[in-house]
XYZ file of C-alpha atoms in Angstrom:
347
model
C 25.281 3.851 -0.644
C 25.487 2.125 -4.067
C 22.693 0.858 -5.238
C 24.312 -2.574 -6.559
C 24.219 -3.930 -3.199
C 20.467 -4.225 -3.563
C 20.879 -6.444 -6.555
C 20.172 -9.871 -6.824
C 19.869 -12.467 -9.574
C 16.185 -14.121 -9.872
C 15.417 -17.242 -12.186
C 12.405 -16.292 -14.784
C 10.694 -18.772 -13.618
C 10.045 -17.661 -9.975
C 8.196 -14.632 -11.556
C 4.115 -14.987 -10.526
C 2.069 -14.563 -13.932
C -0.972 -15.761 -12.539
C -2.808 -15.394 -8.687
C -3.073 -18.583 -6.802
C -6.662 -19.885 -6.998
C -6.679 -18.818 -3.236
C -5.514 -15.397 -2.792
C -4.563 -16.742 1.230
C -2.685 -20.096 -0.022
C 0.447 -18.405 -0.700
C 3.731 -19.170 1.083
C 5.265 -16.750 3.735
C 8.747 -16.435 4.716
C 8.737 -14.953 8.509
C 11.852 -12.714 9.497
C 12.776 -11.611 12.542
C 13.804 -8.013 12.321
C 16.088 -7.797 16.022
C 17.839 -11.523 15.159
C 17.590 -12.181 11.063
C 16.237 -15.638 11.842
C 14.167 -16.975 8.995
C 11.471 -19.367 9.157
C 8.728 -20.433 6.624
C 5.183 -19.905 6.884
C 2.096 -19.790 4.823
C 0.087 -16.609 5.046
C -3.182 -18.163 6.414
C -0.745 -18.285 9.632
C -0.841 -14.663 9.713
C -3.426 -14.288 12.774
C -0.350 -16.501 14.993
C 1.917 -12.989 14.542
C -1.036 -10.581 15.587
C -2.541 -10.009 19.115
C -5.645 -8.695 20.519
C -5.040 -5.026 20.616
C -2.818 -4.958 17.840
C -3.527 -3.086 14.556
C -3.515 -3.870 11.049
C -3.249 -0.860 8.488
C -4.343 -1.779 5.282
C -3.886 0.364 2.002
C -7.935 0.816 0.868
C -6.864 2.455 -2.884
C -8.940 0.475 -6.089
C -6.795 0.156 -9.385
C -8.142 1.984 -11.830
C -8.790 0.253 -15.698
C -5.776 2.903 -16.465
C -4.438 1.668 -19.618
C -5.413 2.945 -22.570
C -4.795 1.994 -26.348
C -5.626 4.764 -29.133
C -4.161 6.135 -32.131
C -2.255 9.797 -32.771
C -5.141 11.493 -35.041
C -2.804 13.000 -37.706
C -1.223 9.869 -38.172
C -3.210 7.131 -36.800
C 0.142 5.368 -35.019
C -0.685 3.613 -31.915
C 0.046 5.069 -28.910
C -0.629 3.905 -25.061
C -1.673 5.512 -22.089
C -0.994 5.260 -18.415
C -3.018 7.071 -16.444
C -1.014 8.467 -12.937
C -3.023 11.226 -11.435
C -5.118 13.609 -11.971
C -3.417 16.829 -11.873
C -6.610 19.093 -12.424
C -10.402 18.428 -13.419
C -9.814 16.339 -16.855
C -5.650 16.918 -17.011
C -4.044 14.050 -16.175
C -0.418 12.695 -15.708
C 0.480 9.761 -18.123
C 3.319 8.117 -19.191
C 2.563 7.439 -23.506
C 4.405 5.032 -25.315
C 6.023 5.723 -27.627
C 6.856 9.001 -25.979
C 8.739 10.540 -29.052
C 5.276 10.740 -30.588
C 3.153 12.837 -28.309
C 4.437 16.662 -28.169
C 2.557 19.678 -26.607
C -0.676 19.670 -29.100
C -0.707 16.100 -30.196
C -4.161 14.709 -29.842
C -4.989 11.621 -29.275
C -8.191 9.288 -30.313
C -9.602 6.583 -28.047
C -12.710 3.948 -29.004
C -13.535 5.339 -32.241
C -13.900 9.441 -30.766
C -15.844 8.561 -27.387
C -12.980 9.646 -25.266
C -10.026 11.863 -27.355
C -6.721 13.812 -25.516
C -4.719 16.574 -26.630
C -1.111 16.952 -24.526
C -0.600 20.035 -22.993
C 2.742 19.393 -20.871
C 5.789 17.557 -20.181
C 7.600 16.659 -17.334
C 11.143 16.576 -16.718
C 10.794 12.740 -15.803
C 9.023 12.100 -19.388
C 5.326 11.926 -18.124
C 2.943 14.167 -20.698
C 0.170 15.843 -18.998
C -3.305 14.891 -20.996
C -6.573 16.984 -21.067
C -9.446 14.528 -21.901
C -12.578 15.346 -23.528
C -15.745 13.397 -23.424
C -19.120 12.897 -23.218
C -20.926 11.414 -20.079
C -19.019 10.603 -16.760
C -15.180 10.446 -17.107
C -14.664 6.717 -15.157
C -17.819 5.206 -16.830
C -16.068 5.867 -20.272
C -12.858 4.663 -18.389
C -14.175 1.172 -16.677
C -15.290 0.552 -20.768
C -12.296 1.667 -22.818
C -9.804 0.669 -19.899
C -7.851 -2.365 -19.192
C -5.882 -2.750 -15.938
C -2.310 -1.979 -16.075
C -0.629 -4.843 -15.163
C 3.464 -4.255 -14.224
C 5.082 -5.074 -17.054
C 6.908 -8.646 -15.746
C 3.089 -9.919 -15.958
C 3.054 -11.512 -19.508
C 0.119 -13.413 -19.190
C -3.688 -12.167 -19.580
C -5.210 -11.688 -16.331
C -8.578 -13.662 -16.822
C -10.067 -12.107 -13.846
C -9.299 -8.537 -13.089
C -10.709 -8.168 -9.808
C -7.698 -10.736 -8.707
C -5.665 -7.258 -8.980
C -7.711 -5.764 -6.197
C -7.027 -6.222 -2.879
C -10.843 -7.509 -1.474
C -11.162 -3.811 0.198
C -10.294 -1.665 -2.236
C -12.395 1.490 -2.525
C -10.805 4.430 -3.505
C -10.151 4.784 -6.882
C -6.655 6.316 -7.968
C -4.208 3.523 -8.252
C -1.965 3.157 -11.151
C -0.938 -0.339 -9.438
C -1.904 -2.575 -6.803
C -0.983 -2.540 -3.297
C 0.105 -6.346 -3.509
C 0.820 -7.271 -0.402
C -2.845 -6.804 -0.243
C -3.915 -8.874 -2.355
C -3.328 -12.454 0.204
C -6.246 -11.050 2.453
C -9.714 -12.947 1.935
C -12.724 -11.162 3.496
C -12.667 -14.415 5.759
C -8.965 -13.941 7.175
C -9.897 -10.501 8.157
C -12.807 -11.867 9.755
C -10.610 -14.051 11.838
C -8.355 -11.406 12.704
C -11.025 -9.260 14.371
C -12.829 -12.321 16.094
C -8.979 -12.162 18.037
C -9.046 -8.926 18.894
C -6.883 -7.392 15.703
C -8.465 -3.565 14.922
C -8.436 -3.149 11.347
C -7.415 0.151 10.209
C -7.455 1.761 6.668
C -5.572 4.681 4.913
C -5.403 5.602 1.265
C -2.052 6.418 -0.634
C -2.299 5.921 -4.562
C 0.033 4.587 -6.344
C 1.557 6.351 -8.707
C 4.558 6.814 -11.115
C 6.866 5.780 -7.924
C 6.135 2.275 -8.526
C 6.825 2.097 -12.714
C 9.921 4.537 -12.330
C 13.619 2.973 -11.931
C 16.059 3.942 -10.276
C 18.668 4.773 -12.373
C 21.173 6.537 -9.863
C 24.113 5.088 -8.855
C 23.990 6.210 -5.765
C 20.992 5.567 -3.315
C 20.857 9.028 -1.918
C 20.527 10.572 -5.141
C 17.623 9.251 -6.086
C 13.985 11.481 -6.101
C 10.640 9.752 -5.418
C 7.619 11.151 -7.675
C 4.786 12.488 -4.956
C 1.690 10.632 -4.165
C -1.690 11.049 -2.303
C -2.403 9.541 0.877
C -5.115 10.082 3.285
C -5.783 9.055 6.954
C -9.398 9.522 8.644
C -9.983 10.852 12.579
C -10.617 7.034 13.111
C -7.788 5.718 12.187
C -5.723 8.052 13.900
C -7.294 7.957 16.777
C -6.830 4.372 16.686
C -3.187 3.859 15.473
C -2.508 6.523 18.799
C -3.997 4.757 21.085
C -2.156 1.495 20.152
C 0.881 3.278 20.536
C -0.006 4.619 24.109
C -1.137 0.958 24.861
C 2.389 -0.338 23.377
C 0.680 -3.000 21.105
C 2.132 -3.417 17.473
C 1.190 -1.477 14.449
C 1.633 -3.847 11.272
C 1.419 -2.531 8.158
C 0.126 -4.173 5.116
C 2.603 -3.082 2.113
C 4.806 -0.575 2.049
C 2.437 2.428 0.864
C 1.099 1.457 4.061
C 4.243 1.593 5.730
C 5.339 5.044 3.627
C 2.301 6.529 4.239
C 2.364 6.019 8.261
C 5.935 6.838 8.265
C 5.251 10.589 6.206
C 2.189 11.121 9.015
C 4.634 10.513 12.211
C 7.865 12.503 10.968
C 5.372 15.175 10.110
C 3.458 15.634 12.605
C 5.317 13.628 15.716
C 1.816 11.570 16.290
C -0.982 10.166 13.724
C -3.649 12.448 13.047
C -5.964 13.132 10.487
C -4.734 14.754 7.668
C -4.000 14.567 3.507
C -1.550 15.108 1.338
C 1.641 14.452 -1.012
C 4.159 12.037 0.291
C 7.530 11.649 -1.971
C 9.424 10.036 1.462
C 12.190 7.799 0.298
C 12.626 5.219 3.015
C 16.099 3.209 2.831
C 18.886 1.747 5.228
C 19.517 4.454 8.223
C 15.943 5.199 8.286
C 13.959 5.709 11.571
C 10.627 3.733 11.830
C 8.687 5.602 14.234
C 5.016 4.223 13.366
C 5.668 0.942 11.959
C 6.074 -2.248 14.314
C 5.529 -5.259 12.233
C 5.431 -5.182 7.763
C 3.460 -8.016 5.514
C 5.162 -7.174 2.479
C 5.870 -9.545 -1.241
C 9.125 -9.932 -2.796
C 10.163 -6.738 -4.927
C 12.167 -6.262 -7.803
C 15.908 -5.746 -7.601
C 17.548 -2.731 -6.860
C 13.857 -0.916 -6.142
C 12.813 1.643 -4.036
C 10.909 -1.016 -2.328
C 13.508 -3.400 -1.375
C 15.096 -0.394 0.370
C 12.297 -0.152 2.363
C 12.220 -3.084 2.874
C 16.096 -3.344 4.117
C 16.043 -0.318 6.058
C 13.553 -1.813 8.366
C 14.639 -5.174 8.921
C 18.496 -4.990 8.132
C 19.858 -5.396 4.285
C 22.138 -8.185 5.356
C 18.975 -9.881 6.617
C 16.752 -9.241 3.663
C 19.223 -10.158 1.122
C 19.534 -13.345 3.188
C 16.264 -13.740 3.051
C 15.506 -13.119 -0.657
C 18.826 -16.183 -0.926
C 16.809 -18.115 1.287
C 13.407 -17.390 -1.147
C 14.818 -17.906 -3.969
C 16.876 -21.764 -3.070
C 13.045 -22.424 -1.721
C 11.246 -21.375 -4.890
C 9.047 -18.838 -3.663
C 7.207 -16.735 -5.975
C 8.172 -13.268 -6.639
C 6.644 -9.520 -7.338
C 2.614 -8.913 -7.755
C 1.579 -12.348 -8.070
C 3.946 -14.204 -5.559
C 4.336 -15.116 -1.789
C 4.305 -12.994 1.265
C 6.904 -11.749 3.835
C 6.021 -10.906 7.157
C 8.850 -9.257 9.339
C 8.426 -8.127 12.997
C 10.060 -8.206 16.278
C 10.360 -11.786 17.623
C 8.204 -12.945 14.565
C 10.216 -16.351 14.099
C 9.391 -17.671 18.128
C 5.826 -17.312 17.218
């Protein structure tokens, strides 16, 4: 499958740099996954495509302030720091930029000595492994030398940083946000329950997947980086259930989606369980967990457009991105919703 047919041409302009003053105000374009009919929305409609019994899986992972700015300390050139995971107690993967300046034994110098590095690895994909040294407790010095890394297409400061947290997020060990997330106000989810919705949460962090391109030609060829997910006895319990009961499972984001997806082809039911997930979910996929997805507009020719394609059609979903874009909905982190289920337009 080549991966040009999951290009597309966006205007600059239709790029979010900033969140809406309320995160529920946003657009959302409603496809039906069975017919490809499109209609348009805004995402404080969402309750009208969920129904008592149904259940909402929402990705609970916090951002953490993983940026980092310091200075090599033989030469004092900058050098930044992305924090992915942590591979070991204080060794971490990161991608560093400029990456022709950090070898094995380069050290590193953050806030004036409170927090230094010295690389001890490399991997094949160009990620350096860093060992951190420190005084005190590792995310305290993090939360104050740490800014929140922001995708790159975001040029604008981010006034308030808590806008890049979805209102539930708890777990710390996000290199990025799960933005499909982000529309939910503590009050929507309310609303949802009050009709009968169960709201379910797993954890998958989000890791170098998200900031890696795919630079294969063809589709199949391309390798997903691992990342952690998690899924309690509760939610399990719950997601089978719904299953048994034939109501809808709707996942909120595709780490949602990829993370329910791993559990079933795994295990042939949801259960509670943790682990590394590098599934790579495109076109001739089968969905065996995932009913409905609430999902934003992705980037072209990323791994999450494929998702996004193999689950409601790519014919449909590049008609729908045309349709998106001639409406001037907003695009990526920042921008409008999607929400694509079974019969979704009748509603």
């Amino acid at each position: 499958m080549d991966i040009d047919t999951f290009d597309f041409e966006l205007p600059a302009s239709l790029i979010a740099q900033r969140p809406l003053p309320d995160r529920d105000a946003s657009r959302m374009l409603v496809l039906d996954r069975v017919t490809g009919d499109i209609a348009h929305r805004h995402f404080s409609d969402i309750g009208a495509f969920l129904q008592a019994g149904d259940c909402l899986v929402l990705n609970d992972t916090r951002v953490l302030p993983a940026r980092l700015f310091g200075k090599k300390k033989e030469t004092g050139a900058n050098i930044e720091v992305l924090l992915l995971n942590e591979e070991d107690a204080d060794e971490w993967e990161t991608l560093v930029k400029p990456a022709k300046r950090v070898k094995v034994g380069t050290e590193i110098v953050f806030g004036d000595g409170r927090l230094t590095a010295i690389c001890i690895g490399l991997h094949d994909h160009g990620a350096r492994v860093l060992r951190f040294h420190y005084n005190g407790i590792f995310m305290e010095v993090l939360d104050a030398l740490g800014t929140m890394p922001l995708p790159p297409y975001i040029t604008e400061q981010l006034d308030e940083p808590e806008r890049y947290q979805t209102v539930y997020a708890k777990k710390q060990g996000s290199a990025a946000a799960p933005t499909a997330g982000l529309h939910f106000t503590e009050e929507r989810l309310d609303e949802l329950r009050a009709i009968g919705v169960k709201i379910c949460y797993i954890t998958l962090h989000v890791g170098l997947g998200t900031f890696r391109p795919v630079s294969v030609e063809r589709v199949e060829d391309h390798e997903m980086h691992a990342e952690y997910y998690e899924i309690s006895a509760g939610t399990a319990a719950t997601l089978n259930e719904a299953k048994k009961s034939g109501k809808g499972i709707v996942a909120c984001g595709t780490t949602s989606a990829r993370t329910l997806e791993t559990i079933m082809h795994t295990y042939g039911e949801f259960k509670q369980t943790a682990g590394w997930t590098d599934i790579f979910i495109y076109p001739g996929f089968d969905f065996r967990g995932v009913d409905g997805l609430i999902t934003n507009f992705h980037l072209p020719k990323s791994t999450l457009i494929m998702l996004v394609s193999a689950f409601a059609g790519k014919e449909a979903v590049m008609r729908a991105y045309r349709a998106a874009i001639d409406e001037q909905y907003r695009f990526f982190s920042f921008g409008d919703a999607m929400y694509i289920g079974k019969g979704a337009t009748s509603v």
